[in-house]
Amino acid sequence: MPARPSPPSSVDASRARMVDIARAAKVSTATVDRVLNKRARVRDATAHRVLKAASALDYLPETGLLAALAPEPLRLSFLLPAGTNPFLRMLSDMVGYSQEHWAPFNVKCRAEFIESFNPHELAAALLRRGRRCDGIAMMALEHPAVREAVATLADRGVPVITLISDLADSRRVAYIGLDNRAAGRTAGYLIGRFMRARAAKVALIAGSLSYSAHEEREAGFLHVMGEMFEHLQVVGLREGHDDAAKNYRQTCALLEQHPALGGIYNIGGASDGVARALKEAGREHQVVFIGHGLTPDTRALLIDGSMDAVITQSPQITLMNCVRIFTNLRDRREALAGVESTRSQVIFRENLP
């Protein structure tokens, strides 16, 4: 009687299985699964044995082996204050659409807006994000709760970078931003030179003095006024919380209270609110107006002449510096290796990039 043919097998007997890899690597199949599918952390030596066994048994094609060997990307978070500050919005957008640009660094970046000028919310966000990411960049508020959160993250091995505004006496790993005292001095010098020798009043609008950056800019501005322009009277500082509507109201109040107002320095963001008030009062070409952050809004104000100068820094370089610092720390290099110094630029209508 002729032999009955064997039924076709749906399994390639020559192909290795996870159990074969586990036997060769002397580990459990669960460990093999965790390594090959990256389901959980496995000790480097154990993962190396599993991958070596999988390669020897031709379980993984070359591309699959390379993918398995590739380290997990660094998860980086950028915490920014919510509001109508166009420069911060632009920074957040760049985090989102620059993912391909970060590919060579093997990082994944995410921007998150939190309640502005609330140190307890910032501290809570730091601790919350610190449980799910490998590094955090933030615009710091001066407060013990924020400083304590940074220290807690440092103890957990999660580095923190301060952006734009620093946090004194903290365990952050680096600060990326302008020399804010020098920026304030520059603004004071520009207003003084624009106004020449005429006696007049000048005013300042800050986001909040809870930001050391704004406090330092104010100090630099006042020093220059006292040193070089004693004929100009500074009529005090108001806070607009980087909000266009609040800046508008503060500027309207200043113009009404000080008819001889000749200059305004907007220390923070949302300069469009200041410009709106100047335009409604017909003073946009009479009051010298200096602000911060080159954005589509301030660019338009420079072009129409309602703003005289913008002090700014490159958002692209700011983000790149953060990524470099985090990857330097991951790769056990000096934190600031290859990091560009933050350069202050003064932009006028005539030199718009």
XYZ file of C-alpha atoms in Angstrom:
353
model
C 0.000 0.000 0.000
C 1.606 3.311 -1.051
C 2.703 5.597 1.709
C 0.310 8.374 2.481
C 1.886 11.860 1.813
C 2.609 13.987 4.838
C 0.207 16.882 5.385
C 1.620 20.290 4.481
C 2.999 22.147 7.460
C 2.137 25.788 8.077
C 5.297 26.143 10.189
C 8.750 26.410 8.673
C 10.639 23.797 10.697
C 13.951 25.485 9.809
C 12.939 28.816 11.383
C 14.047 29.410 14.953
C 11.451 30.096 17.598
C 11.590 32.166 20.756
C 12.036 28.982 22.764
C 15.164 28.197 20.725
C 16.563 31.656 21.369
C 15.750 31.337 25.061
C 17.568 27.981 25.204
C 20.632 29.367 23.403
C 20.784 32.502 25.528
C 19.963 30.614 28.746
C 17.046 32.894 29.614
C 13.264 32.560 29.749
C 11.026 33.055 26.726
C 9.473 35.993 28.571
C 12.886 37.671 28.669
C 13.348 37.024 24.946
C 9.966 38.615 24.303
C 10.858 41.686 26.386
C 14.156 42.164 24.535
C 12.921 41.615 20.976
C 9.713 43.603 21.412
C 11.144 46.197 23.819
C 8.313 45.629 26.272
C 10.395 46.399 29.362
C 13.930 47.178 30.489
C 16.341 44.235 30.555
C 19.939 44.327 31.784
C 22.348 45.240 28.976
C 24.350 42.000 29.327
C 21.185 39.888 29.159
C 19.824 41.814 26.160
C 23.156 41.366 24.386
C 23.025 37.570 24.904
C 19.474 37.390 23.557
C 20.276 39.466 20.473
C 23.454 37.474 19.822
C 21.469 34.232 19.969
C 18.720 35.620 17.720
C 21.330 36.649 15.164
C 23.133 33.285 15.264
C 19.825 31.454 14.706
C 18.851 33.802 11.816
C 15.721 34.763 13.706
C 16.098 38.447 12.853
C 16.942 39.899 9.463
C 19.706 42.481 9.517
C 17.270 45.402 9.601
C 15.364 43.829 12.477
C 18.551 43.232 14.409
C 19.634 46.841 13.932
C 16.246 48.039 15.135
C 16.447 45.805 18.190
C 19.953 47.044 18.964
C 18.968 50.707 18.620
C 18.555 52.413 22.001
C 15.211 53.888 22.959
C 14.964 57.593 22.036
C 15.324 60.165 24.785
C 11.922 61.511 25.781
C 12.274 65.270 26.225
C 9.602 67.661 27.477
C 9.426 71.441 27.064
C 7.240 73.135 29.695
C 6.120 76.598 28.597
C 3.690 79.095 30.148
C 0.305 79.352 28.453
C -0.920 82.703 27.193
C -0.723 84.995 24.180
C 3.073 85.337 24.032
C 3.806 84.768 20.308
C 7.481 83.931 20.856
C 6.618 81.060 23.214
C 3.921 79.851 20.825
C 6.501 79.866 18.023
C 8.922 77.910 20.235
C 6.231 75.316 20.934
C 5.384 74.979 17.228
C 9.055 74.408 16.417
C 9.231 71.585 18.952
C 6.354 69.926 17.115
C 7.483 70.262 13.511
C 11.228 69.703 14.067
C 10.992 65.991 14.931
C 12.761 64.962 11.717
C 15.492 67.475 12.487
C 16.153 65.730 15.816
C 16.359 62.242 14.219
C 20.194 62.045 14.268
C 20.079 62.681 18.028
C 17.564 59.864 18.699
C 15.190 62.005 20.744
C 11.451 62.593 20.883
C 10.439 66.109 21.939
C 7.082 67.291 23.223
C 5.903 70.776 24.221
C 3.322 71.299 26.956
C 1.687 74.553 28.033
C 0.937 75.055 31.716
C -0.854 77.772 33.667
C 1.205 80.953 33.481
C 2.799 82.575 36.550
C 1.689 79.750 38.859
C 4.788 78.274 40.555
C 2.854 75.459 42.227
C 1.420 74.345 38.895
C 4.910 74.484 37.358
C 6.339 72.409 40.227
C 3.543 69.846 39.872
C 4.055 69.672 36.102
C 7.789 69.103 36.582
C 7.184 66.167 38.913
C 4.385 64.777 36.714
C 6.403 64.928 33.491
C 9.542 63.752 35.288
C 7.922 60.342 35.808
C 7.460 59.880 32.056
C 10.432 61.566 30.381
C 14.235 61.638 30.412
C 14.787 65.403 30.480
C 12.810 68.632 30.900
C 13.399 72.167 29.635
C 11.298 74.875 31.256
C 10.877 78.623 31.579
C 11.526 78.909 35.302
C 9.608 80.861 37.913
C 11.509 82.013 40.999
C 9.876 80.065 43.834
C 10.948 77.520 46.500
C 8.409 74.976 45.205
C 9.956 75.062 41.723
C 13.476 74.846 43.134
C 12.470 71.833 45.258
C 10.892 70.073 42.263
C 14.110 70.535 40.275
C 16.095 69.052 43.174
C 13.725 66.062 43.355
C 14.166 65.393 39.645
C 17.952 65.699 39.973
C 17.846 63.005 42.659
C 15.849 60.801 40.257
C 18.385 61.342 37.468
C 16.095 63.524 35.336
C 18.063 66.612 34.203
C 16.349 70.012 33.951
C 17.359 72.924 31.709
C 16.048 76.447 32.279
C 14.993 78.408 29.182
C 14.833 82.194 28.741
C 14.562 82.744 32.523
C 16.935 81.046 34.963
C 16.439 79.635 38.474
C 19.167 80.801 40.866
C 20.801 78.393 43.323
C 19.045 75.381 41.847
C 20.226 71.980 40.613
C 19.342 72.627 36.988
C 22.067 71.385 34.617
C 22.199 74.453 32.341
C 20.551 77.750 31.427
C 19.839 78.572 27.781
C 18.957 82.198 27.189
C 20.121 85.783 26.966
C 22.217 87.708 29.442
C 19.069 89.466 30.612
C 20.790 92.265 32.485
C 22.669 93.116 29.285
C 19.396 92.922 27.329
C 17.814 95.471 29.692
C 20.824 97.761 29.380
C 20.572 97.504 25.591
C 16.890 98.487 25.682
C 17.671 101.458 27.940
C 20.498 102.585 25.694
C 18.311 102.377 22.586
C 15.437 104.350 24.144
C 17.825 106.983 25.457
C 19.541 107.413 22.082
C 16.257 107.458 20.144
C 14.831 110.155 22.427
C 18.020 112.269 22.261
C 18.232 115.097 24.808
C 14.538 115.870 25.221
C 13.154 115.515 28.728
C 10.371 112.947 28.860
C 8.970 110.019 30.781
C 9.559 106.362 30.010
C 7.636 103.344 31.291
C 8.238 99.614 31.615
C 5.786 96.746 31.209
C 6.890 93.301 32.432
C 5.305 89.897 32.144
C 5.991 89.219 35.803
C 8.872 89.855 38.164
C 8.433 86.211 39.223
C 10.659 85.600 36.209
C 14.261 86.419 37.094
C 14.731 87.340 33.405
C 12.241 90.193 33.698
C 13.672 91.356 37.003
C 17.195 91.383 35.537
C 16.064 93.254 32.417
C 14.423 95.895 34.585
C 17.612 96.280 36.662
C 19.791 96.643 33.565
C 17.420 99.210 32.083
C 17.327 101.304 35.261
C 21.114 101.251 35.585
C 21.578 102.676 32.101
C 18.928 105.329 32.717
C 20.776 106.432 35.852
C 24.201 106.313 34.246
C 23.539 107.958 30.895
C 20.062 109.471 30.637
C 19.269 111.307 33.866
C 16.992 113.688 31.946
C 14.560 110.786 31.359
C 12.141 109.988 34.162
C 11.154 106.350 34.645
C 7.548 106.319 35.849
C 7.487 102.815 37.257
C 6.811 99.279 36.146
C 3.512 97.553 35.440
C 2.898 93.827 34.959
C 0.964 92.629 31.926
C 1.521 88.870 32.369
C 2.589 88.529 28.717
C -1.064 88.915 27.773
C -2.032 91.125 24.827
C -5.291 92.359 26.399
C -3.613 93.209 29.720
C -0.729 94.960 27.953
C -3.271 96.990 25.999
C -5.021 98.105 29.188
C -1.757 98.908 30.945
C -0.573 101.019 28.006
C -3.887 102.898 27.807
C -3.589 103.703 31.515
C 0.012 104.892 31.093
C -0.880 107.172 28.187
C -3.766 108.676 30.128
C -1.758 109.137 33.336
C 1.394 110.472 31.620
C 0.580 112.603 28.564
C 4.310 113.357 28.176
C 5.198 109.672 27.912
C 7.989 109.350 25.372
C 9.110 105.707 25.587
C 7.946 102.211 26.524
C 10.083 99.135 27.129
C 8.043 95.922 27.046
C 10.219 93.575 29.067
C 8.108 90.501 28.295
C 5.960 89.357 25.377
C 2.638 90.226 23.705
C 3.900 93.520 22.280
C 0.892 93.639 19.975
C -1.247 94.770 22.934
C 1.068 97.740 23.558
C 1.094 98.679 19.878
C -2.691 98.543 19.654
C -3.025 101.101 22.461
C -0.414 103.380 20.858
C -2.189 103.235 17.502
C -5.613 103.975 18.994
C -4.130 107.015 20.733
C -2.388 108.159 17.531
C 0.975 107.931 19.357
C 2.583 105.014 17.489
C 5.136 107.262 15.768
C 5.757 109.502 18.779
C 6.458 107.035 21.597
C 9.702 105.081 21.272
C 8.768 101.423 21.699
C 11.289 98.626 22.351
C 10.351 94.987 23.008
C 11.493 91.379 22.893
C 11.104 88.391 20.585
C 11.042 88.520 16.769
C 7.754 86.909 15.698
C 5.329 87.539 12.825
C 3.540 90.037 15.128
C 6.584 92.099 16.083
C 7.883 91.882 12.524
C 4.682 93.561 11.296
C 5.005 96.234 14.016
C 8.565 97.010 12.953
C 7.487 97.333 9.333
C 4.615 99.729 10.084
C 6.842 101.797 12.384
C 4.852 101.370 15.600
C 7.766 99.445 17.095
C 11.334 100.762 16.911
C 13.476 97.754 17.823
C 13.185 94.136 18.952
C 15.764 92.347 21.100
C 15.648 88.657 20.268
C 17.376 85.285 20.243
C 17.141 82.410 17.771
C 14.430 79.913 18.772
C 16.023 77.264 16.524
C 19.395 77.551 18.268
C 17.656 77.594 21.655
C 15.972 74.250 20.966
C 19.062 72.717 19.366
C 21.163 73.674 22.392
C 18.681 71.918 24.694
C 18.779 68.740 22.599
C 22.586 68.810 22.526
C 22.821 69.159 26.301
C 20.435 66.279 26.972
C 22.216 63.985 24.484
C 25.605 64.997 25.880
C 24.444 63.903 29.323
C 23.077 60.640 27.909
C 26.377 59.915 26.145
C 28.439 60.909 29.207
C 30.021 63.941 27.573
C 30.521 67.393 29.020
C 27.037 68.945 29.215
C 27.923 72.033 27.173
C 30.059 70.310 24.524
C 29.134 71.711 21.095
C 26.551 74.090 22.583
C 26.440 77.550 21.013
C 26.391 80.603 23.239
C 23.061 82.440 23.106
C 23.510 85.604 21.090
C 21.399 88.688 21.516
C 20.227 90.298 18.282
C 18.753 93.758 17.905
C 16.371 93.919 14.962
C 15.201 97.145 13.321
C 12.934 97.620 10.317
C 15.988 98.112 8.101
C 17.770 94.853 9.051
C 14.824 92.450 9.257
C 16.028 88.939 8.335
